[in-house]
Each structure stands twice: as structure tokens, then as C-alpha cells.
Coordinates of C-alpha atoms and ligand atoms in Angstrom, one line a residue:
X1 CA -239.4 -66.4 -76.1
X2 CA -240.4 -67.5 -79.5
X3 CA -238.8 -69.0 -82.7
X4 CA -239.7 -69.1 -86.0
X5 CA -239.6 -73.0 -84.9
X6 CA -242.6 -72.8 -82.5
X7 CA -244.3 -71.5 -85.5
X8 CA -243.6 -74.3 -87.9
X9 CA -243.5 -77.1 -85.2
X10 CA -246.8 -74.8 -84.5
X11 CA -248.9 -75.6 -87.5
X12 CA -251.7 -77.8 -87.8
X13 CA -251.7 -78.6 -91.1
X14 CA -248.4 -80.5 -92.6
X15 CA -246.6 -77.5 -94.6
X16 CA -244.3 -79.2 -96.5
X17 CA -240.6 -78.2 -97.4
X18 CA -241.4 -75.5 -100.0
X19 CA -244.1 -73.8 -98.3
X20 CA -241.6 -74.1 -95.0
X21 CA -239.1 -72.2 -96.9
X22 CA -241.5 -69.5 -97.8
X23 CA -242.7 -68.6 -94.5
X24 CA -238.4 -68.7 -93.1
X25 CA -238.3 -66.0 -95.8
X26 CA -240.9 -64.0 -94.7
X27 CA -240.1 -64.2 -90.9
X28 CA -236.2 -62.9 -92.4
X29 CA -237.7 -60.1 -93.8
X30 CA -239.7 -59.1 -90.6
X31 CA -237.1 -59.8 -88.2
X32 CA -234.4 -56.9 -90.2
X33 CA -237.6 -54.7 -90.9
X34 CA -238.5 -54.7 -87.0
X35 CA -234.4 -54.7 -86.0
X36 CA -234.2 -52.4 -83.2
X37 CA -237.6 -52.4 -82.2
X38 CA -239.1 -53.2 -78.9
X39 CA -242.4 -53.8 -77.2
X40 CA -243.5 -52.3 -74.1
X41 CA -242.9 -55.2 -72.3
X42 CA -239.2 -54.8 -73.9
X43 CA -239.1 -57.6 -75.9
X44 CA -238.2 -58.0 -79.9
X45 CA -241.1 -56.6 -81.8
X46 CA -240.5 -59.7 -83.7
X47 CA -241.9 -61.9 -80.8
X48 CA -245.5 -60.2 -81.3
X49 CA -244.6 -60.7 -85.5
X50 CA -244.6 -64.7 -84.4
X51 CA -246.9 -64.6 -81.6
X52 CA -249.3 -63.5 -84.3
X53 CA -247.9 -66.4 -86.7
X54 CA -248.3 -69.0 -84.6
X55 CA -251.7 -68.1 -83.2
X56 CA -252.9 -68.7 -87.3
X57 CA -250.8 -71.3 -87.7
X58 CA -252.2 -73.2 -84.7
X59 CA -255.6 -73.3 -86.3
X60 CA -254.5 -74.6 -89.4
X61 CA -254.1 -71.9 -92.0
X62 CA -251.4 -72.7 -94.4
X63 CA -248.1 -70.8 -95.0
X64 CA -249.2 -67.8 -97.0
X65 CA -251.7 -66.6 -94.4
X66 CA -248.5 -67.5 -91.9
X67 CA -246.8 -65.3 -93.7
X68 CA -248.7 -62.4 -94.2
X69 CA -248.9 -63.0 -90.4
X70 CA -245.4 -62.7 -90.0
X71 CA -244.9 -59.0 -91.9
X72 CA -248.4 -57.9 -90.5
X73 CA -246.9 -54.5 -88.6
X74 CA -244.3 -54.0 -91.1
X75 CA -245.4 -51.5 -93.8
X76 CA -247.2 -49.7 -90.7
X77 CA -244.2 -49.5 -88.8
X78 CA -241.0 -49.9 -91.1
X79 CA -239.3 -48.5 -93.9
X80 CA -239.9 -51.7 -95.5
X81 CA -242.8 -51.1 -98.3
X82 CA -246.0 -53.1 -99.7
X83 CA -244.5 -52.3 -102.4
X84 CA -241.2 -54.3 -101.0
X85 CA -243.0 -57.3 -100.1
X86 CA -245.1 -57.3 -103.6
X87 CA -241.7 -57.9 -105.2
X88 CA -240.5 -60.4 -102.8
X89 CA -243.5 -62.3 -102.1
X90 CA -245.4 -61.7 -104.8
X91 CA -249.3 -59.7 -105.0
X92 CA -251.2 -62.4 -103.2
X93 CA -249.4 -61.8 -99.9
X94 CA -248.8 -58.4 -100.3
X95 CA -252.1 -57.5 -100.9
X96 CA -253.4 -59.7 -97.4
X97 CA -250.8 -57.3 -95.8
X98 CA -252.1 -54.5 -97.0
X99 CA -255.4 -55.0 -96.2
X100 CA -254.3 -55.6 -92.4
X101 CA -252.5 -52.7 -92.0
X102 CA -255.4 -50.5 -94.0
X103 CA -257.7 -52.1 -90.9
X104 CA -256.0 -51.1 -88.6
X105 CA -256.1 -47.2 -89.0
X106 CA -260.3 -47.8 -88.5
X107 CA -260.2 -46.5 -84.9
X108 CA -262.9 -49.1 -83.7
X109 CA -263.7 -46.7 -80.4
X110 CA -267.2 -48.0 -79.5
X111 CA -270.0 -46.5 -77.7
X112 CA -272.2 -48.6 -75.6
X113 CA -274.8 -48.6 -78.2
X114 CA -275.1 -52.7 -79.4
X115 CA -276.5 -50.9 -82.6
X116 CA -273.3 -48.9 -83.3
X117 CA -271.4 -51.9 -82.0
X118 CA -272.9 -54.2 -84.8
X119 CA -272.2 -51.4 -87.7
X120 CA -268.4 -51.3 -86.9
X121 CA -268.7 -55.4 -87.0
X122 CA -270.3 -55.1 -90.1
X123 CA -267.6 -52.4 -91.5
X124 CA -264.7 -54.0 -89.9
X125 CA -265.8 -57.3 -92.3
X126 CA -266.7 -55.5 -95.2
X127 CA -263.4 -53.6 -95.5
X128 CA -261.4 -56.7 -95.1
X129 CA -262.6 -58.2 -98.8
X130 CA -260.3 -61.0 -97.8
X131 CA -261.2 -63.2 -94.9
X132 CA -257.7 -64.3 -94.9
X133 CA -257.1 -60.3 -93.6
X134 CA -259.5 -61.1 -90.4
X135 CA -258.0 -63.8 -89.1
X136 CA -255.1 -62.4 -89.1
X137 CA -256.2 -58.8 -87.3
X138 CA -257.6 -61.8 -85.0
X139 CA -254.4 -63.7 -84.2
X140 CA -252.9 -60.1 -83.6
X141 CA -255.1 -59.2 -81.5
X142 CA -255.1 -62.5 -79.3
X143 CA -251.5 -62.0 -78.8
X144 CA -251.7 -58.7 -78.2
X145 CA -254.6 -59.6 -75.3
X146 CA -252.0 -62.2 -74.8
X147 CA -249.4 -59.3 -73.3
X148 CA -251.7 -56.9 -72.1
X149 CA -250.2 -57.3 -69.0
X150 CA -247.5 -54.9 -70.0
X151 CA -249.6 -52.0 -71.2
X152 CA -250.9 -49.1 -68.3
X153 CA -254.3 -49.7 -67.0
X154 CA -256.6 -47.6 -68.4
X155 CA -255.0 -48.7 -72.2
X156 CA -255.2 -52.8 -71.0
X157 CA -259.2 -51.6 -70.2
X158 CA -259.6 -50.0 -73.4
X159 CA -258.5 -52.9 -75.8
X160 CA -259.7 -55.3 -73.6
X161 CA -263.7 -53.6 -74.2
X162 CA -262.7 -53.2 -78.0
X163 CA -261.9 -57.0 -77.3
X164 CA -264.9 -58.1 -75.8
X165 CA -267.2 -55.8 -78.1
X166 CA -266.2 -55.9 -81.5
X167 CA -263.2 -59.1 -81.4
X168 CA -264.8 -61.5 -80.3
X169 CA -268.2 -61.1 -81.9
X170 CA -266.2 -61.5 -84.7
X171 CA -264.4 -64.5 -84.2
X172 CA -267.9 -65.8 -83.1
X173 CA -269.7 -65.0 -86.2
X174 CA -266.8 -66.8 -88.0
X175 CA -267.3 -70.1 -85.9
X176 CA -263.8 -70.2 -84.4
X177 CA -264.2 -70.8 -80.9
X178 CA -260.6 -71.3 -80.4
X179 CA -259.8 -67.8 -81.2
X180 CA -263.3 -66.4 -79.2
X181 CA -263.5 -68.5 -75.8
X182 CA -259.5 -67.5 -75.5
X183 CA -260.6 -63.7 -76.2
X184 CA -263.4 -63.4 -74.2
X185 CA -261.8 -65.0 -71.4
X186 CA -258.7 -62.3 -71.9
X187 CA -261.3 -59.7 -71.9
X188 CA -262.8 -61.1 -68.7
X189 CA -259.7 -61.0 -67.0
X190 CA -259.1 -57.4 -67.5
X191 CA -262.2 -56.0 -67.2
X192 CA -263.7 -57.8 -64.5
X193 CA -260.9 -58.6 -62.4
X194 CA -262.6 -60.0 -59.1
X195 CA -265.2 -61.9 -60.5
X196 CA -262.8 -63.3 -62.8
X197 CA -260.8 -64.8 -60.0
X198 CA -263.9 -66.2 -58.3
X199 CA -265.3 -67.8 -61.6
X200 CA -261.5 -68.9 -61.9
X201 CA -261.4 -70.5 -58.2
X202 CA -264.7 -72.1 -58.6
X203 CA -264.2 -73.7 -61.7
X204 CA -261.3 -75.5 -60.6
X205 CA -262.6 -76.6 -57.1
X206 CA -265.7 -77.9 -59.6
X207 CA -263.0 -79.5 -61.6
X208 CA -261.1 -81.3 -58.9
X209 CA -264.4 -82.7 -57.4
X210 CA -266.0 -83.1 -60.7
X211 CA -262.6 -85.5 -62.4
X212 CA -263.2 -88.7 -61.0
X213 CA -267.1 -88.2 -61.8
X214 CA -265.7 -87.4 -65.7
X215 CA -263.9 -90.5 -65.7
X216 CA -265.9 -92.8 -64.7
X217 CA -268.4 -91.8 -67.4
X218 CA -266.1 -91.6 -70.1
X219 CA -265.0 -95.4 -69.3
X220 CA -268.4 -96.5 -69.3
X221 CA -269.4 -95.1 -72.4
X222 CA -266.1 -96.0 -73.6
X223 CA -266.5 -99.7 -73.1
X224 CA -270.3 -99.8 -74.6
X225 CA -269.6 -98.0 -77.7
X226 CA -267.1 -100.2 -78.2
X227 CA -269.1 -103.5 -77.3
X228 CA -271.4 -101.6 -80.1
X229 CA -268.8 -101.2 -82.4
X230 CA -268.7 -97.8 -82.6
X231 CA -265.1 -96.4 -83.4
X232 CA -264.3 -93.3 -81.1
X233 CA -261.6 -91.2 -82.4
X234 CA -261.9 -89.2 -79.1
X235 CA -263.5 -89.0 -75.4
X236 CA -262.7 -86.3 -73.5
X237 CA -263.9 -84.3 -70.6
X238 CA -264.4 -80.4 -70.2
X239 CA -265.5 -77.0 -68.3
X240 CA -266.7 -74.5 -69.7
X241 CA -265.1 -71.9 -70.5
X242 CA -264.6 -69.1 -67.4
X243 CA -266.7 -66.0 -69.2
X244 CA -269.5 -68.2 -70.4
X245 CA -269.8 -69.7 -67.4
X246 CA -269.6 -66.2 -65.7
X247 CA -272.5 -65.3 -68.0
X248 CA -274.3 -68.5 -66.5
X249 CA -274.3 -67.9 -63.5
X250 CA -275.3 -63.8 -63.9
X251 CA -278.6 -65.5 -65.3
X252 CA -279.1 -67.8 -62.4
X253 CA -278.5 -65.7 -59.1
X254 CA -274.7 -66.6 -59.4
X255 CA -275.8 -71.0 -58.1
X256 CA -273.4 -73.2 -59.5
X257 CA -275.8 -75.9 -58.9
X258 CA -278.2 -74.4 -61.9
X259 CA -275.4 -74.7 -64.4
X260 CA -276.1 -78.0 -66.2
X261 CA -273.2 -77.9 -68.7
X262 CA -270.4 -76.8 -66.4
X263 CA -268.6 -80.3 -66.9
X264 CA -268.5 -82.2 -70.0
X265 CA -267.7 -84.8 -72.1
X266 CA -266.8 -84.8 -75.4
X267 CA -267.4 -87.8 -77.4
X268 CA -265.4 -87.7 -81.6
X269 CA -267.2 -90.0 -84.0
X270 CA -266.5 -90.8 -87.7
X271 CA -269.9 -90.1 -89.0
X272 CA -273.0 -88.4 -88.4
X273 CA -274.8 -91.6 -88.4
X274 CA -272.2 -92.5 -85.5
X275 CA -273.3 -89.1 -83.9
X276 CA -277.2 -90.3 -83.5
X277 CA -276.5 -94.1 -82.5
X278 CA -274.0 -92.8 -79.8
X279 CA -276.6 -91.0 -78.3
X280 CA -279.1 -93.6 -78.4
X281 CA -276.2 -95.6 -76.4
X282 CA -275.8 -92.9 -74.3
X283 CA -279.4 -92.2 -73.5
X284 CA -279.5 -96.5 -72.8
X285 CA -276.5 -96.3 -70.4
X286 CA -277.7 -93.0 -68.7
X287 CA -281.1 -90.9 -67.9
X288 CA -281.3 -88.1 -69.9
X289 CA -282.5 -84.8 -68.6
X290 CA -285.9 -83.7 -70.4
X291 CA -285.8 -80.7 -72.3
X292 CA -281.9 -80.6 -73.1
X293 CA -280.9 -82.8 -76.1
X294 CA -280.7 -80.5 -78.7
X295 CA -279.8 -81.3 -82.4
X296 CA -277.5 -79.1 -83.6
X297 CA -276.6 -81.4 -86.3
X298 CA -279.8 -81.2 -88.2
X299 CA -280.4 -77.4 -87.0
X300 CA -277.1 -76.0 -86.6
X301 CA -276.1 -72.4 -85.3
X302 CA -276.2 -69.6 -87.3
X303 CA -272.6 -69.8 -87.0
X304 CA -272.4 -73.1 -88.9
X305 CA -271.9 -75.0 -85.3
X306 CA -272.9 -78.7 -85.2
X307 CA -272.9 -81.2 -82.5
X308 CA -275.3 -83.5 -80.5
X309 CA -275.8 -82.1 -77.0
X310 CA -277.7 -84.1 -74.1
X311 CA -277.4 -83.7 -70.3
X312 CA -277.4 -87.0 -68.6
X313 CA -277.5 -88.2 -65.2
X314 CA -274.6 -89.7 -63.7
X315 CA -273.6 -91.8 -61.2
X316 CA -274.9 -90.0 -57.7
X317 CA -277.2 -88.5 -59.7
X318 CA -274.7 -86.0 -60.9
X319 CA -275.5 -84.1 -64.2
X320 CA -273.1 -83.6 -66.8
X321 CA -273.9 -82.6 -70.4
X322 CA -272.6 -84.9 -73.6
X323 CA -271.2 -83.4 -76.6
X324 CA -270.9 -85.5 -79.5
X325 CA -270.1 -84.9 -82.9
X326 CA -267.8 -86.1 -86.1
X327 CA -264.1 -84.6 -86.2
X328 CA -264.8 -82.5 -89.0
X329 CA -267.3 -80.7 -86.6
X330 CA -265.1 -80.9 -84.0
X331 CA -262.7 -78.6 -86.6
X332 CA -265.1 -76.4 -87.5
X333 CA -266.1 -76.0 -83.8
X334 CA -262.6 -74.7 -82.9
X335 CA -261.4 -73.1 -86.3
X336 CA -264.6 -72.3 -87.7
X337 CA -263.6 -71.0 -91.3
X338 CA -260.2 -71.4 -91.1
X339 CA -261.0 -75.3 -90.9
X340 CA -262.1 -75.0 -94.7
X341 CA -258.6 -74.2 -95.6
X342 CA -257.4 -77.8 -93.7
X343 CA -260.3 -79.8 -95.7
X344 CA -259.8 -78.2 -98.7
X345 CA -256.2 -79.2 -98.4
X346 CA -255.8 -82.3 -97.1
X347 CA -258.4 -83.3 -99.7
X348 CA -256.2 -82.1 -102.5
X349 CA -253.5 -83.3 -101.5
X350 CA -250.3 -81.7 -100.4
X351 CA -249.0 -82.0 -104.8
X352 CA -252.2 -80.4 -105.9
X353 CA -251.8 -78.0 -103.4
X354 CA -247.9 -77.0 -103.8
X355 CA -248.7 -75.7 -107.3
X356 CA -252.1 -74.6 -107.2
X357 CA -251.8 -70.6 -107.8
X358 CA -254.1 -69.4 -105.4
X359 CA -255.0 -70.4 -101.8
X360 CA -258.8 -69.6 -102.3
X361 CA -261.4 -72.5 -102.9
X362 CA -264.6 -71.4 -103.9
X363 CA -266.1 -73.6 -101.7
X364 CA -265.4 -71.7 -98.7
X365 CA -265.6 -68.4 -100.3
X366 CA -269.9 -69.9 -100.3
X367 CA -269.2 -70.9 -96.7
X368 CA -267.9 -67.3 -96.2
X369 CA -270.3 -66.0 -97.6
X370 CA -273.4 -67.7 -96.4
X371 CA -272.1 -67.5 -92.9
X372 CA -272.3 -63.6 -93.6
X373 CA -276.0 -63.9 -95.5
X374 CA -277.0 -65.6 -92.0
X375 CA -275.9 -63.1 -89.9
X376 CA -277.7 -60.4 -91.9
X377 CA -280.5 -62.5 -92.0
X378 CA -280.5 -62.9 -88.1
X379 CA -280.7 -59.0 -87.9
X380 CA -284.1 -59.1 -89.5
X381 CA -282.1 -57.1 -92.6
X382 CA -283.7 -57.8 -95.8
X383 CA -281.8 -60.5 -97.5
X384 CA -281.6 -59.4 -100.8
X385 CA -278.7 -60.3 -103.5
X386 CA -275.9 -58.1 -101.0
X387 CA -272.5 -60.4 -102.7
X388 CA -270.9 -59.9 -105.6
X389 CA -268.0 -62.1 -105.4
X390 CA -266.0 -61.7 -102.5
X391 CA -266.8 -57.9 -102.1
X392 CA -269.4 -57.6 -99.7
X393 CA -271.8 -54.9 -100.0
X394 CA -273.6 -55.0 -97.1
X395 CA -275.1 -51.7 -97.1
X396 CA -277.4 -50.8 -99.5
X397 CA -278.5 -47.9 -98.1
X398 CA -275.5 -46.8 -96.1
X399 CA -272.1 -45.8 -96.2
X400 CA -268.8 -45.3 -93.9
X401 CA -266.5 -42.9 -94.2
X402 CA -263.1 -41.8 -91.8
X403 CA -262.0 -38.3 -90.2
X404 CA -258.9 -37.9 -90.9
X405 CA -258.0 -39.5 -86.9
X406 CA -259.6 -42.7 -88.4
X407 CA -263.1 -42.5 -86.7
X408 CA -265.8 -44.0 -88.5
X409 CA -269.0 -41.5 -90.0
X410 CA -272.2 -43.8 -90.9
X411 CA -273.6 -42.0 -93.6
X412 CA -276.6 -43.0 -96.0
X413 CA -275.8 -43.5 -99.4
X414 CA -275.0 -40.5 -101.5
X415 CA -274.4 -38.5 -98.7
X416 CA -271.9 -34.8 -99.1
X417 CA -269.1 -33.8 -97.4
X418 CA -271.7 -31.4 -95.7
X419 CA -273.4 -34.2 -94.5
X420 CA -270.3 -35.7 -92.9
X421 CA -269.6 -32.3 -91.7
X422 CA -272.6 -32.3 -89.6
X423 CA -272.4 -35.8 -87.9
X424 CA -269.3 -34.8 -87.3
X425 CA -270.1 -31.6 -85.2
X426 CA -272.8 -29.2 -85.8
X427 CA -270.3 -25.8 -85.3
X428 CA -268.1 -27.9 -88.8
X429 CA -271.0 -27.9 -90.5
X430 CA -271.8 -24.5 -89.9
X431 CA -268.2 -23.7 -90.6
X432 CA -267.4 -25.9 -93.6
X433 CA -265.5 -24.1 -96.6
X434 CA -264.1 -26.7 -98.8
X435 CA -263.7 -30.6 -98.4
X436 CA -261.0 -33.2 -99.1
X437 CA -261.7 -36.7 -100.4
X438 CA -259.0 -39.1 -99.7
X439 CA -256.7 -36.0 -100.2
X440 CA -257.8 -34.7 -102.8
X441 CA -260.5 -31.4 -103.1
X442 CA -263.9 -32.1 -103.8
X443 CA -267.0 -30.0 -104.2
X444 CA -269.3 -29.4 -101.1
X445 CA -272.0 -31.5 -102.7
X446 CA -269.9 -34.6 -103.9
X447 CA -270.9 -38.1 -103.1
X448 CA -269.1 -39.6 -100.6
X449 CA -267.7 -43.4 -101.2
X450 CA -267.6 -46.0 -98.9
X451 CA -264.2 -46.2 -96.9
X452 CA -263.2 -42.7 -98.2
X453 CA -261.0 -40.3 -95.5
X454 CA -263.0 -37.0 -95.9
X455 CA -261.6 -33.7 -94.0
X456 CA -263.2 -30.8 -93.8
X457 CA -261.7 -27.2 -94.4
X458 CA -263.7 -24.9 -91.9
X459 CA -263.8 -21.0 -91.5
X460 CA -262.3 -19.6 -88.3
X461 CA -263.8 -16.6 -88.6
X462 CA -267.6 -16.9 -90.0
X463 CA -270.3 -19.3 -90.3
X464 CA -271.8 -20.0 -93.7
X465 CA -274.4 -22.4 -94.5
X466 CA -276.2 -21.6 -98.0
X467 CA -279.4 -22.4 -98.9
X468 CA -277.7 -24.2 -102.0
X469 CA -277.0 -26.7 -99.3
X470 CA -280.3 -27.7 -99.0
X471 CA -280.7 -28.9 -102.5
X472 CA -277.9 -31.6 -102.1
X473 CA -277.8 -32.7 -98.3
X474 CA -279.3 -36.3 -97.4
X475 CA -279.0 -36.1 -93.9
X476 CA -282.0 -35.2 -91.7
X477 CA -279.6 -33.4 -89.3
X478 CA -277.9 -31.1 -91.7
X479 CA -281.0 -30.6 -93.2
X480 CA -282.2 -29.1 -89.9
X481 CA -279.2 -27.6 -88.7
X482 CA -279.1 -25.3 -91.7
X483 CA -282.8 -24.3 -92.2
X484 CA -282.1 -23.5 -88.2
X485 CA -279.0 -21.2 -89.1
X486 CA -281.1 -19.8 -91.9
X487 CA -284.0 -18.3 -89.7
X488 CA -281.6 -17.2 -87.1
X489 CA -280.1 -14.7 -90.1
X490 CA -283.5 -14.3 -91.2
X491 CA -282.7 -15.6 -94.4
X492 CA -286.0 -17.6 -94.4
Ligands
MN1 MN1 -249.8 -56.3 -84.7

């Protein structure tokens, strides 16, 4: 069982007494709004409110994104308001809450279609405005993967696939590997049970056999990076973690023997120029494998990842791949954007920071941002001016709008509710009488904005697409579907 302890004991980054009293507050407020309230596992709602919490605390975010955390699930499921919390907490919070619980009415059903896949990415980012909002439908998720045990099957296999499809692409793109590797792995479990266990049993067998091997290695290089005087702040060994290793081994007939990164060390320098001469060290103590030192430092992912990597042979002519890379890489590695937050901070200094009035640096808003430009740019997109401050206006040419059950229409821009009608199902098309926008009535040929809920009023009893239709629809399929209907009546 949790306590609001765990969570504060929890955090990465020193919080300080204030910013310790705010988040107590909040988790009060959570724990009478969820009073009653179980899980299915029949637990206290209130230990998925600080599972949640101290999944963001644990990669470093500071006590108003903790605290948002905390009251995630409580205007969705409540009496207590946004409104409620605005008052209490002020609009900052409020506002991070409200965009969490606004994300999670998108019903992010997928189809197997990567294309479709990468649009509700793209949407699920976009809607968010706040990145602050995505980590935390992150942290909710991972603890909800976290106690999927409790769920019926065929629900652990659905959120699982939402997991492994839209979650932890996400987390990806966002460079925190903390939050992916422990979702994908979650995913793995559920949806490929067997070979999860095998990968599982092999990688610890690997690991046993592998451990003295590690150690050796990691006290040799110890001693000459030292005799170099080169400060290590860290050597440590690792496995890889159990999906991408099962995605490995897919690629090479399922031989463990191909898999040249399976154990690892880890090697934490103080600077980048520590980064290069330890792997001229390396490369001096050990044979390195042609063909796998890669750079990421001067060429790093298009997630922002940087790190030296080179395989080595070992004693026994064993393999085993080095990592090496400065601690503020290291961060970045496992908390990806979130690790701005910690820099940001610790470099203001926990004063500064007390009384600053917002959370937001501009400098990672950039980081943010670019992070997103790359992405586009990766999709062979055109890369065109798409930001205007933190909104993100991905789609020039394209829209989303919800059903009223919360699945998502892709629309182009300017599209009608008739258009919508007819992605939606031909026979609404056909059928469509009047149209509601966010609740309220709108002409047939009004433009549809982005995120709007648009429902459709349809005729039981007749079918009656016009030819007025025609002069407003943007949609090749209505467009169709109507001229179609038209020559049927012989209206054409
Ligand atoms: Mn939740």
C-alpha cells in the first residue's frame, strides 16, 4: 500500500518544505474526493491517485505536476469540480487537470493501420497543449499497466495494445525511457504471454552466467580510468530490456548468440570530453568490434538520445557493448523531457525557484518543441513554421473531430458536419438532418474545428442528400456517396 510518504520520499528532485506542503494538500483533497471509492482490485482509488504521483515524481517533476497527478481522476469521477480545485490550487494546476481528464474522453481505439496509429499520436500530443498533461496521462497509465492484473482478460489485452501502440511511442518520442522500456515490457507481458516468460528465463540465465564477466570488466576499466584520471561518477552493468531484446531476437532467428548488446556496461562521466577519452581507454584496454561504435553524442537520436556506444571483446572473447555518456545524458536517457524540469531547477536554485510564478522555462518549451519538429520531420512531412507558442498546429491540412462516444474523425480542413457524417457511416450521411457542434446546432455546411464533438441528427424514416450538398462538401467520399444517391433517384 502507498502513502503520500512514498511519494515525497519518492521524488527526485529536493522539493522543499513549501512545495511539500502543497502537494500534502492536494493528496487531502483527492483522498475525501475519492472517499468510498474502490478499484477493481478493491483497493482505495486513492492508491492509483499516488501510484500515478509517484510514478512523476520518480522522474523528477516538481510538486505542481505531482500534484495535478494526485487530483488526476477527480473532476472525471467526483463531485469535486475544476472549478473546485481552480480556487484551491490556483489556474496553473487546475488547468493541467483539466487537460488530463479532457484526454481521456479521446477513445484511442486503434486499428492496425501504423498510419492511423501515428495520427492519434499526433492528436493525442496536440490536444495536450501542455506537456506537463502527457506525462501525467503517462504515469497513469504505467500504473494502471502496473495493476492490470486485476482487470478481465480481454480488457488487460485491450489496454495493453493501446499500451504498446500509441503509450509507448509516446513516451519514446519524448526520450523517457524510464517510462517506455517499463511500458513496453508491461505490454509484452500481457500480450505475449509465453514468449514473455522465455525472453524472461533467458535473460536471467544470461545474466547469472554473464555477472562475473560484467565485473571483471567494470574493475578493469575502473582501475585504468582512474590511473588516467578520469573521474567516474558511475560504472554499472545491464540487460536489456526483455521486449527489445524479444524484438532482437525476432530479427535474428530467435539466437541469443547474435545479440551483441544483450549485457552491458554503463560507464557516467563528467564531460563530453570525458565521454571520447574513455573510449579511447576503452578501445586500448579492449578490441573493439568493427562496425559498432556509434556516436550518438555528435549525432544523437531523433529523440534527443546521446551516448557513446562500442562493443568490445572481453575476456574469453566474450562481447559486451559499452555505454558511456555524461550524467546529464544519463537524465535525459531515462527522463527525457521531464529531465529539463531537474536542470532548469537545480540550476536556479531551490529560492529562485520557490517564488518563480510559473513552472515553465522556455528553454524546454524549444526542447519540446524541437523534439516535436523532428518527429514531423522524420515522417517526410513538410517542415514548415507548424508552432505558435506552445499550441501545436500540426495539421495544416487536417482536422480531428469526436462522435459523441469519443472516437476520433480525421477530417481535412474545412470539412462539414456532412462530411463527418459520411466517414462516419455512409447510411448517416444519407440520413443526416441537422448537426450539433459541441452541443450546440449548426448548419449542415458549417466548418468543423479541430477537437470539436459533432453529432449528427439523422431521419429514421427517409434519406435525403441534396445536391446543395455538393457545393460545400470537402471530402471525396461524400462527394461520391451523394452524386451516387443522386442518380439512383434520377435526380442527375
Ligand atoms: Mn487515472
Amino acid at each position: 500500500m502507498l502513502t503520500i510518504e512514498d511519494v515525497i520520499k519518492g521524488a527526485k528532485l529536493n522539493i522543499g518544505v513549501h512545495r511539500e506542503a502543497l502537494i500534502r494538500s492536494a493528496y487531502e483533497m483527492a483522498l475525501s474526493a475519492h472517499a468510498g471509492q474502490k478499484r477493481k482490485s478493491g483497493e482505495d482509488y486513492i492508491q492509483h491517485s499516488l501510484g500515478t504521483a509517484l510514478n512523476l515524481a520518480k522522474i523528477g517533476l516538481g510538486s505542481k505536476t505531482i500534484s495535478a497527478g494526485l487530483l488526476h481522476d477527480v473532476p472525471e469521477d467526483t463531485e469535486v469540480t475544476v472549478q473546485d480545485i481552480e480556487k484551491k490550487f490556483g489556474s496553473e494546476i487546475a488547468n493541467i487537470v483539466e487537460g488530463v481528464t479532457k484526454l481521456g474522453k479521446i477513445k484511442l481505439r486503434g486499428t492496425k493501420e501504423e498510419l492511423y496509429l501515428e495520427n492519434l499520436r499526433k492528436m493525442f500530443l496536440a490536444m495536450a497543449q501542455d506537456i506537463r498533461v502527457v506525462l501525467i496521462k503517462l504515469a497513469d497509465r504505467l500504473h494502471n499497466m502496473e495493476t492490470l492484473e486485476n482487470l478481465e482478460p480481454e480488457k488487460q489485452e485491450r489496454i495493453a495494445r493501446e499500451t504498446l501502440d500509441i503509450f509507448a511511442p509516446i513516451a519514446n518520442r519524448l526520450g523517457i525511457g524510464e517510462f517506455k522500456n517499463k511500458l513496453e515490457n508491461l505490454a509484452f507481458k500481457y500480450l505475449e504471454k509465453e514468449n514473455y516468460e522465455y525472453v524472461l528465463k533467458l535473460s536471467q540465465e544470461q545474466h547469472e552466467q554473464r555477472k562475473k564477466h560484467l565485473a571483471v570488466v567494470s574493475r578493469e576499466l575502473q582501475k585504468e580510468l582512474t590511473k588516467e584520471g578520469i573521474e567516474v561518477i558511475s560504472i554499472t552493468g545491464r540487460t536489456k530490456h526483455l521486449y527489445r531484446l524479444f524484438q532482437k531476437l525476432k530479427k535474428h532467428d530467435m539466437n541469443f548468440d547474435k545479440i551483441y548488446d544483450l549485457a552491458g556496461i554503463r560507464i557516467i562521466v563528467p564531460e563530453i570530453v570525458n565521454c571520447y577519452e574513455t573510449l579511447g581507454i576503452v578501445h586500448r584496454k579492449y578490441r573493439p568490434m568493427i562496425g559498432r561504435i556509434k556516436d550518438y553524442i555528435s549525432l544523437p537520436k531523433p529523440n534527443g538520445y546521446q551516448s557513446i556506444h562500442t562493443t568490445i571483446f572481453g575476456p574469453e572473447g566474450r562481447f559486451l557493448e559499452i555505454q558511456i555518456r555524461t550524467k546529464k545524458m544519463d537524465d535525459e536517457a531515462e527522463y527525457g523531457i521531464a529531465a529539463h524540469w531537474i536542470y532548469s531547477e537545480e540550476k536556479k536554485g531551490i529560492k529562485d525557484f520557490l517564488f518563480r510564478k510559473k513552472d515553465k522555462v522556455p528553454e524546454k518549451e524549444l526542447l519540446w518543441i524541437k523534439q516535436l519538429r523532428e518527429w514531423q520531420k522524420e515522417l517526410g512531412k513538410d517542415n514548415k513554421e507548424f508552432v505558435e507558442g506552445l499550441k501545436i498546429d500540426f495539421f495544416k491540412n487536417h482536422i480531428f473531430a469526436f462522435t459523441p462516444l469519443g472516437d476520433v474523425i480525421d477530417l481535412p480542413e474545412e470539412a462539414t458536419p456532412i462530411d463527418f457524417a459520411y466517414r462516419v457511416h455512409s447510411e448517416i450521411g444519407d440520413r443526416a438532418m441537422s448537426a450539433k457542434a459541441n452541443g450546440k446546432m449548426v448548419s449542415l455546411d458549417y466548418k468543423i474545428n479541430n477537437g470539436e464533438v459533432i453529432e449528427i441528427i439523422t431521419s429514421r424514416d427517409y434519406k435525403n442528400p441534396s445536391r446543395d450538398w455538393l457545393r460545400f462538401v470537402k471530402t471525396s467520399a461524400a462527394k461520391s456517396r451523394i452524386k451516387k444517391f443522386m442518380k439512383k433517384k434520377g435526380m442527375i
